[in-house]
CSV table of C-alpha atoms in Angstrom, one decimal:
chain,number,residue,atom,x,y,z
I,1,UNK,CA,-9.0,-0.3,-13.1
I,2,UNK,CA,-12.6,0.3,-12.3
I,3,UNK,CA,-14.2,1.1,-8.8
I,4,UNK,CA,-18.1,-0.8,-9.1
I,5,UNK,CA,-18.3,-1.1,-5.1
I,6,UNK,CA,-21.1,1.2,-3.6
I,7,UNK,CA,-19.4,3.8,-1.5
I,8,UNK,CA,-22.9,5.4,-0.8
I,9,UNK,CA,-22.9,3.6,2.5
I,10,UNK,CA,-20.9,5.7,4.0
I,11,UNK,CA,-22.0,8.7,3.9
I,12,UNK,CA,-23.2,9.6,7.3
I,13,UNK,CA,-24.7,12.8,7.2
I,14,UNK,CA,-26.6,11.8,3.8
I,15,UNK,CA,-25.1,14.5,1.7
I,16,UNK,CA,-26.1,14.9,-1.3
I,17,UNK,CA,-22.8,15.4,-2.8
I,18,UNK,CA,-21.6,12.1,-1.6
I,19,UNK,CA,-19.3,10.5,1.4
I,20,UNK,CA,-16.3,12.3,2.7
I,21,UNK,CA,-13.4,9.9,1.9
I,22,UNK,CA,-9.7,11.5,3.2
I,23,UNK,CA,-7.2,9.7,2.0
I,24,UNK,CA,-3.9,9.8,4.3
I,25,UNK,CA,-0.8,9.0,2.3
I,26,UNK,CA,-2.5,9.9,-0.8
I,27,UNK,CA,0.5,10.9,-2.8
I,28,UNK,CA,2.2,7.4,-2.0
I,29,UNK,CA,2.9,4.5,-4.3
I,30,UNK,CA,-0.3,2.9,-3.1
I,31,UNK,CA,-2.1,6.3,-2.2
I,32,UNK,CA,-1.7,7.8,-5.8
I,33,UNK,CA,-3.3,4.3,-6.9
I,34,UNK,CA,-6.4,4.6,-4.7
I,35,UNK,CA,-6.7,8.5,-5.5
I,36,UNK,CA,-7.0,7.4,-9.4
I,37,UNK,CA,-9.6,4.8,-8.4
I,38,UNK,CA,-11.8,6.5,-6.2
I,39,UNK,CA,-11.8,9.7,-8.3
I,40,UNK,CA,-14.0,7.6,-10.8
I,41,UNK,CA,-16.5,7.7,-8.3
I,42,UNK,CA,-19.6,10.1,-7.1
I,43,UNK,CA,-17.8,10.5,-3.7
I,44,UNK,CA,-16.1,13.6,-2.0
I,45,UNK,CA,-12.4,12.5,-1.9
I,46,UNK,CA,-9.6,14.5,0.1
I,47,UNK,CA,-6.4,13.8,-0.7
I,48,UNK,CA,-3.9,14.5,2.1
I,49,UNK,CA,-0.1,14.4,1.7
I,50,UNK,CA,3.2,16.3,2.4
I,51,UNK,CA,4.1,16.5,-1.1
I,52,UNK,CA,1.7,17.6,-3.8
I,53,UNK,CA,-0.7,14.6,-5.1
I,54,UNK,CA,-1.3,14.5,-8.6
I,55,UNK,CA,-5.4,14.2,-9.0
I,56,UNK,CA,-6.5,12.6,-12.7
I,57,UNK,CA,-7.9,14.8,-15.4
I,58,UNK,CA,-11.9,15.2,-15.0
I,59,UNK,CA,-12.4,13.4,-11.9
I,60,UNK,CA,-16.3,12.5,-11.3
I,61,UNK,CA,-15.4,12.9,-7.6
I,62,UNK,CA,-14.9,16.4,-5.7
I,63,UNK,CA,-11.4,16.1,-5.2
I,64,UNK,CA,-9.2,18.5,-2.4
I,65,UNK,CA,-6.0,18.0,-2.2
I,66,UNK,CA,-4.5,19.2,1.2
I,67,UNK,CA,-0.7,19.4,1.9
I,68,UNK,CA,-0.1,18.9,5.8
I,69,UNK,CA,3.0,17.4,7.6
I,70,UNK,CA,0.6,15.1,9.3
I,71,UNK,CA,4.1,14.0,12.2
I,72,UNK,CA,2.5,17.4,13.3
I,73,UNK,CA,-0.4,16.5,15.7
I,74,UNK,CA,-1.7,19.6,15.5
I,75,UNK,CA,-2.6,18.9,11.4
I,76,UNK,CA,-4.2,15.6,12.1
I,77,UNK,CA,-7.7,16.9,13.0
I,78,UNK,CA,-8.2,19.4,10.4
I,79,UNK,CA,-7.2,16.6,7.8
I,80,UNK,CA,-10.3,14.2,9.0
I,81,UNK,CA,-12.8,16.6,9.7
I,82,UNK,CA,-16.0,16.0,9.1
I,83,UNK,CA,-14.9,12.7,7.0
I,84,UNK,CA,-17.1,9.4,6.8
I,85,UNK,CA,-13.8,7.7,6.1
I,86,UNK,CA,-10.0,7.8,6.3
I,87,UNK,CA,-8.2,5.4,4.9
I,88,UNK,CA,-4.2,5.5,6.2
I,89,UNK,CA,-1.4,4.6,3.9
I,90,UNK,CA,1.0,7.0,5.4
I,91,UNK,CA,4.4,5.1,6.2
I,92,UNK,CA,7.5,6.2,7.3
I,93,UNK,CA,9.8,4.4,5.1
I,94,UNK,CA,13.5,4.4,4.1
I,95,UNK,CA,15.7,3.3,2.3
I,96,UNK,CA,16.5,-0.5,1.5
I,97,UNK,CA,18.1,-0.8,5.0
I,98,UNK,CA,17.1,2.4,7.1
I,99,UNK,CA,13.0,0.6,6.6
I,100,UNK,CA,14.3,-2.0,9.0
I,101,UNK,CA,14.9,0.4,11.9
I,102,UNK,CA,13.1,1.7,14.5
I,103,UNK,CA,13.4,5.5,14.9
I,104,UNK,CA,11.5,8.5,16.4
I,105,UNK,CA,9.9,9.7,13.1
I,106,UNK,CA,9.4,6.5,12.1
I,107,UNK,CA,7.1,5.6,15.4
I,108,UNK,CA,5.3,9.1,14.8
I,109,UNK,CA,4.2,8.4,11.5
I,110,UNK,CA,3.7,4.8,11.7
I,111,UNK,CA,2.1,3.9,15.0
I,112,UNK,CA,1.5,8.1,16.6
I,113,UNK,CA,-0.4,9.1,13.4
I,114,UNK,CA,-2.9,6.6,13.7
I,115,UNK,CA,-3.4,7.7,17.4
I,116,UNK,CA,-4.6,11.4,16.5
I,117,UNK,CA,-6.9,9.8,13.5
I,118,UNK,CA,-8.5,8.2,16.1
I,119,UNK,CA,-8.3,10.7,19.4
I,120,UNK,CA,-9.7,13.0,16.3
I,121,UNK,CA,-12.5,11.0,15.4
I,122,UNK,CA,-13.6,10.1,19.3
I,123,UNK,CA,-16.1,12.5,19.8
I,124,UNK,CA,-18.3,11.6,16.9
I,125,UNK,CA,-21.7,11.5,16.9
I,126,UNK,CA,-23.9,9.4,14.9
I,127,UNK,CA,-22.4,6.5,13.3
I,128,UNK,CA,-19.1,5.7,13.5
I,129,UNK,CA,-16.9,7.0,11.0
I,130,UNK,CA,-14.4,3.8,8.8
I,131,UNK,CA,-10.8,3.5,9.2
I,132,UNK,CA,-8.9,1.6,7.1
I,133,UNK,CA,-5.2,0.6,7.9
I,134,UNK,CA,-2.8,-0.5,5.6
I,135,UNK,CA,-1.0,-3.1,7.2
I,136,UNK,CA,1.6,-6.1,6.0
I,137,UNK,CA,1.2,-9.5,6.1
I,138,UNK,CA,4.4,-9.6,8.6
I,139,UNK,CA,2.4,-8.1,11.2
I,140,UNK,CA,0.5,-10.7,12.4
I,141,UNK,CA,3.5,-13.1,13.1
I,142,UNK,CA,5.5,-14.2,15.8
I,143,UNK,CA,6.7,-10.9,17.6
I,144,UNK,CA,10.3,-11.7,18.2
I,145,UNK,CA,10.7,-12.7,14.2
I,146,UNK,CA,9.3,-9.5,12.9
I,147,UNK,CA,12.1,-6.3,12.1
I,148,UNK,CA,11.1,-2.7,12.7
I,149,UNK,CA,8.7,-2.1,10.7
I,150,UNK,CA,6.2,-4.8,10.8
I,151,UNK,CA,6.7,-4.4,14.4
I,152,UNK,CA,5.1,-1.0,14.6
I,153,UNK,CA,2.5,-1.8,11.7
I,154,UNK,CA,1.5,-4.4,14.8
I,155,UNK,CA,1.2,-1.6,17.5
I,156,UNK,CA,-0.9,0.4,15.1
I,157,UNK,CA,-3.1,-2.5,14.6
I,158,UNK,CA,-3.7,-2.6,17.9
I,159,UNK,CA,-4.4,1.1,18.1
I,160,UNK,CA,-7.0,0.7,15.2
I,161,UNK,CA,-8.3,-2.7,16.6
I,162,UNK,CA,-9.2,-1.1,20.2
I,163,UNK,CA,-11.1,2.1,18.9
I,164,UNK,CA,-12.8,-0.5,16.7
I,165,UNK,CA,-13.9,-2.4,19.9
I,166,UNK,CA,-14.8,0.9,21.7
I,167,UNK,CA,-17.0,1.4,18.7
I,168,UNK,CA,-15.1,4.7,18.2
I,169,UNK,CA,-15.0,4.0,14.6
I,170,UNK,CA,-15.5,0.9,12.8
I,171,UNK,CA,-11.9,0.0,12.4
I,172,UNK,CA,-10.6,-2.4,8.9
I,173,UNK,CA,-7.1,-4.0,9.1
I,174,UNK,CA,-6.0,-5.1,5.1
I,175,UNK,CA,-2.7,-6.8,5.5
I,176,UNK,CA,-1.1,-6.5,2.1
I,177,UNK,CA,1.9,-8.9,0.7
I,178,UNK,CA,4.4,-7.6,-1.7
I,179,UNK,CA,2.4,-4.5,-3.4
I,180,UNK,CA,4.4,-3.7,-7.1
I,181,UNK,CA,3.7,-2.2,-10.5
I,182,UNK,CA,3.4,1.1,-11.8
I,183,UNK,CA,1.0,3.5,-9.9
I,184,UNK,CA,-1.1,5.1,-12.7
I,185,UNK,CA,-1.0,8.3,-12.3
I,186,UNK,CA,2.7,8.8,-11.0
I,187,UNK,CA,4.4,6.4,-13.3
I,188,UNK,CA,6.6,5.5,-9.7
I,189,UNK,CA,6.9,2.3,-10.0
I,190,UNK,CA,7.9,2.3,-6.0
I,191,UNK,CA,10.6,1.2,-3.4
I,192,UNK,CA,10.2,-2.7,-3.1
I,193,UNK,CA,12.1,-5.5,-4.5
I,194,UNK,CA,10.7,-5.8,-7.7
I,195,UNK,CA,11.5,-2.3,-8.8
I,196,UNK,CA,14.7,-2.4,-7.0
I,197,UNK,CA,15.5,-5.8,-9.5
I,198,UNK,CA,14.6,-3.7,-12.7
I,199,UNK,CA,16.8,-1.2,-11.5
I,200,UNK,CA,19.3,-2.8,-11.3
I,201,UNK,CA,18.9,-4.7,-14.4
I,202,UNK,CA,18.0,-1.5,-16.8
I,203,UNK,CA,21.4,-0.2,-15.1
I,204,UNK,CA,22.8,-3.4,-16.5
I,205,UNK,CA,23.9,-5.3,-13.3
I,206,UNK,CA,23.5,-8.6,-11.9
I,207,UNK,CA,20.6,-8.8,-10.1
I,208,UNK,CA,21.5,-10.7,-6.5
I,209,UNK,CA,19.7,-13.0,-4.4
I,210,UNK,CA,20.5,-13.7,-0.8
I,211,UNK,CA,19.0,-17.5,-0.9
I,212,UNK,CA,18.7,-20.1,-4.0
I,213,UNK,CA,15.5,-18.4,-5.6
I,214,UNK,CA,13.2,-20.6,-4.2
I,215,UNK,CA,12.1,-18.0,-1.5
I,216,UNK,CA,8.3,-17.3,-2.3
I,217,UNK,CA,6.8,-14.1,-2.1
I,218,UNK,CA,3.2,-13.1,-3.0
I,219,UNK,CA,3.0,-10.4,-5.6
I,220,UNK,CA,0.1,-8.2,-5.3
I,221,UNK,CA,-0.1,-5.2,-8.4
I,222,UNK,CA,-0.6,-1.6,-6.9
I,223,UNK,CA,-3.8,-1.4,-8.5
I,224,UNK,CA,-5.3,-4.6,-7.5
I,225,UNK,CA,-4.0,-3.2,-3.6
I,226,UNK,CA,-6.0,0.1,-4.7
I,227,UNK,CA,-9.2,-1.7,-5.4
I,228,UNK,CA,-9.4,-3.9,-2.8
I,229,UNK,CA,-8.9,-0.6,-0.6
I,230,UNK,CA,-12.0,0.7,-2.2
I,231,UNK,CA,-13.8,-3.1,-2.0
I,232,UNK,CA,-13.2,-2.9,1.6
I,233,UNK,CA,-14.8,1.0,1.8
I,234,UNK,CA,-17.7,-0.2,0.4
I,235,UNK,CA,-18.2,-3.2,2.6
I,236,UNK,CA,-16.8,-1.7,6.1
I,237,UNK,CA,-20.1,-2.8,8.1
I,238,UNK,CA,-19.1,-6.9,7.6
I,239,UNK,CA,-15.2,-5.7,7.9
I,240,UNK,CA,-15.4,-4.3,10.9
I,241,UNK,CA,-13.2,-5.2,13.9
I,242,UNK,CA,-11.2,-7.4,11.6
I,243,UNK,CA,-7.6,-8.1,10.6
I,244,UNK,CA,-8.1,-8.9,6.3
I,245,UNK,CA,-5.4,-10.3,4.2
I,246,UNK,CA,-5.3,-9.3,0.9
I,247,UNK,CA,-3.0,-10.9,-1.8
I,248,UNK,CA,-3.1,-13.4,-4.7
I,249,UNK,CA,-2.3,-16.3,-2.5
I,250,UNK,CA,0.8,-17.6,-4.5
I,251,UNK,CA,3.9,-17.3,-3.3
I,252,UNK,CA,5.7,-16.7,-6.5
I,253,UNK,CA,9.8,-17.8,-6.3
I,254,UNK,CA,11.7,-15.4,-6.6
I,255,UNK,CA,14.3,-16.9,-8.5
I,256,UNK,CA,12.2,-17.3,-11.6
I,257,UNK,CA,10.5,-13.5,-10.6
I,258,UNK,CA,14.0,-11.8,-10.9
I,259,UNK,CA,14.6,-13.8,-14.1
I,260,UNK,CA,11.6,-12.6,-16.0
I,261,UNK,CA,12.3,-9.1,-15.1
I,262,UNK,CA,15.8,-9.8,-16.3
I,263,UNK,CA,14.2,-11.4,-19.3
I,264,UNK,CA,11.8,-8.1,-20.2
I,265,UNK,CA,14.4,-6.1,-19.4
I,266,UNK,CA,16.7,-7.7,-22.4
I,267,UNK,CA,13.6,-7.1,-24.9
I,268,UNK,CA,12.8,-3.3,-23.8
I,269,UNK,CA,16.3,-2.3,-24.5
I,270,UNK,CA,17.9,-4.8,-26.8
I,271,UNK,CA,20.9,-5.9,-24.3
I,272,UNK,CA,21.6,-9.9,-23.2
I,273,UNK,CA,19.7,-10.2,-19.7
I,274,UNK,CA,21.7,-9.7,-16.9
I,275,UNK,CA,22.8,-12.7,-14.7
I,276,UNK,CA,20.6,-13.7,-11.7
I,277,UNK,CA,22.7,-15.1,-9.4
I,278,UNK,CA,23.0,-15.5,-5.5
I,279,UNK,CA,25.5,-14.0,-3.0
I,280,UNK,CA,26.1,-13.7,0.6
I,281,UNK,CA,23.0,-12.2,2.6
I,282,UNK,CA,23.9,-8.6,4.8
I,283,UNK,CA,24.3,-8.2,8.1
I,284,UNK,CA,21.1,-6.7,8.2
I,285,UNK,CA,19.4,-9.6,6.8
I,286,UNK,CA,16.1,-11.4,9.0
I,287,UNK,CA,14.9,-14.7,9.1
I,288,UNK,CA,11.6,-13.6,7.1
I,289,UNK,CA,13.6,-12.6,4.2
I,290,UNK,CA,14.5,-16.8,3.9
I,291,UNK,CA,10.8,-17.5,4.5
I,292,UNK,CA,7.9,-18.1,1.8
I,293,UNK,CA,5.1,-15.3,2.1
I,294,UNK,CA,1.3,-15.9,0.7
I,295,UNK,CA,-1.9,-14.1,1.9
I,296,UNK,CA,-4.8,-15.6,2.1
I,297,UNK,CA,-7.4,-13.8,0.8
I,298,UNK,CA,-10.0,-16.2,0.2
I,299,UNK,CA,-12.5,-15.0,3.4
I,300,UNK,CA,-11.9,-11.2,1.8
I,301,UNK,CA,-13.1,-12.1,-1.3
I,302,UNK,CA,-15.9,-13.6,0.2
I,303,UNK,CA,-17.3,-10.6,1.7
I,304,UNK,CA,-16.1,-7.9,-1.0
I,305,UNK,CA,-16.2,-10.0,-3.8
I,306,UNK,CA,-12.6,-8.5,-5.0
I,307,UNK,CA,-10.4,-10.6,-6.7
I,308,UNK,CA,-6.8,-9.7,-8.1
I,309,UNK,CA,-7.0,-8.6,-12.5
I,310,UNK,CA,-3.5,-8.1,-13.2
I,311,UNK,CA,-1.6,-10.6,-15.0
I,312,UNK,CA,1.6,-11.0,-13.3
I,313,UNK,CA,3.8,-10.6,-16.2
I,314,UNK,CA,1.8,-7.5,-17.2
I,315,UNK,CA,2.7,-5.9,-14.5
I,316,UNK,CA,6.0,-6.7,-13.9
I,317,UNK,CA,6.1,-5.1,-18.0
I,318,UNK,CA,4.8,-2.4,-16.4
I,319,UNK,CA,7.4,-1.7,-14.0
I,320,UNK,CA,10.4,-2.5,-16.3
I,321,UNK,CA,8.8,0.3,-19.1
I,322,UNK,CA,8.7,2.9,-15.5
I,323,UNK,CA,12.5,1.7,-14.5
I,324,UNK,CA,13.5,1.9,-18.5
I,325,UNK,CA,12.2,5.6,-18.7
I,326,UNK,CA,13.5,6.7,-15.4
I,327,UNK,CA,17.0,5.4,-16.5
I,328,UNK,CA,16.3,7.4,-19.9
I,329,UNK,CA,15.7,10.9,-17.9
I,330,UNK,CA,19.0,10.1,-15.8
I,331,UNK,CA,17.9,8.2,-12.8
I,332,UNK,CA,15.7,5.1,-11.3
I,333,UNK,CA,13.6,6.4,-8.6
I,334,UNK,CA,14.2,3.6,-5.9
């Protein structure tokens, strides 16, 4: 993973020891990615978290890492002062059923947060600082089909959106599809569905559908998310005031996706592959999860240039060698 995009741009107040680039979310599954990527560059990166965020061995940036429970509003302003950029990963998300509910931390963090970036940054002189918001391609559909979640990654759209239009900052939407692999330097290999499969097949279980595997979803690798984070940084002036999606534009079934994993699975540790076979959907089930999911990243790549590098089955290596050693130390992070 390499970060060519000039981030020289932003910098503001023309310091000479580069742009201020705070990172919200930074020790996340995708934040961890984008701290290892923009710590190859001549920037000054602060990396903002509740837990600790692991920073790569000699950076070139000027790394901080700040520790704030940022559901305090309070902590909001001291984390993006004085930044040229924030870029917001930070998500309230549960478990495999508790990210489909609405709840009074979960509205802080996902849609309230956002709010005091903004309030923070609205008395800027000078040119606007960037905000970029990690969104999901759910968010821009139909209101009444979407769960929890991508409901509130709407509202903060339209948080970000507005203060782009009041020309409060210069506001990016990236609207990412499935986001997997194995973040480089935490090893996680995150809480979605493919890590979830190679859990359960390292733990030597069938691995169960809810539909007939033909259900489509677009896998985009962490890294490839964490570079086009850092494409869009470097190109905020054409990205401005705009809703992006960012994917590989496949919808890959899901069927033959849980099958491979199954597959590498069997090689890493010598077993038969586990079944793959379909069962009765929960209770808790939406309609999206029986729908086909693509982005549609071609005007992205236009502007940015980014396209997506890892191979599929790469990465989905990747993730089985991250659920195979968490099973060897005694649990699967899920």
């Amino acid at each position: 993973m390499r970060c060519d995009v000039n981030l020289e741009v932003l910098n503001r107040s023309n310091d000479p020891r580069g742009p201020l680039i705070t990172v919200v979310g930074a020790s996340g599954f995708i934040g961890s990615a984008l701290v290892a990527e923009l710590a190859r560059t001549p920037v000054r990166l602060r990396a903002v978290a509740r837990r600790e965020t692991p920073v790569p061995a000699a950076p070139r940036a000027a790394v901080e890492v700040r520790r704030a429970d940022l559901a305090r509003p309070e902590e909001v302003g001291a984390a993006v002062e004085g930044a040229d950029a924030v870029v917001h990963l930070a998500a309230h998300i549960g478990g495999a059923r508790s990210w489909r509910a609405a709840d009074e931390r979960s509205q802080r963090v996902n849609v309230g947060l956002l709010h005091d970036v903004v309030e923070a940054l609205r008395d800027r002189t000078g040119l606007a600082p960037a905000v970029i918001l990690a969104s999901t391609l759910q968010a821009g559909a139909e209101v009444a089909r979407q769960g929890a979640y991508a409901r509130q990654k709407s509202a903060a759209e339209e948080v970000l959106l507005r203060a782009a239009s009041e020309k409060v900052v210069r506001g990016v939407v990236l609207r990412l599809p499935t986001v997997y692999g194995r973040s480089p330097l935490t090893g996680w290999a995150g809480r979605g569905v493919v890590a979830s499969v190679a859990g359960q097949a390292v733990a030597g279980e069938p691995v169960t559908m809810w539909h007939d595997g033909t259900v489509g979803r677009d896998l985009l690798h962490v890294e490839d998310a964490a570079r086009a984070f850092a494409a869009a940084l470097g190109h905020v002036e054409r990205l401005d005031g705009g809703t992006w999606s960012v994917g590989t534009g496949r919808a890959e079934p899901l069927g033959e996706v849980f099958s491979a994993i199954a597959g590498l699975v069997a090689e890493k540790t010598g077993r038969p592959p586990v079944p793959v076979v379909s069962s009765e959907p929960p209770d808790h089930a939406e309609a999206g999860d029986f729908e086909s999911v693509a982005g549609a990243p071609s005007a992205f790549r236009a502007v940015t240039g980014w396209s997506p590098l890892v191979p599929l089955r790469a990465g989905l290596g990747g993730v089985v060698e991250a659920q195979v050693a968490a099973g060897a130390r005694g649990g699967i992070r899920t």
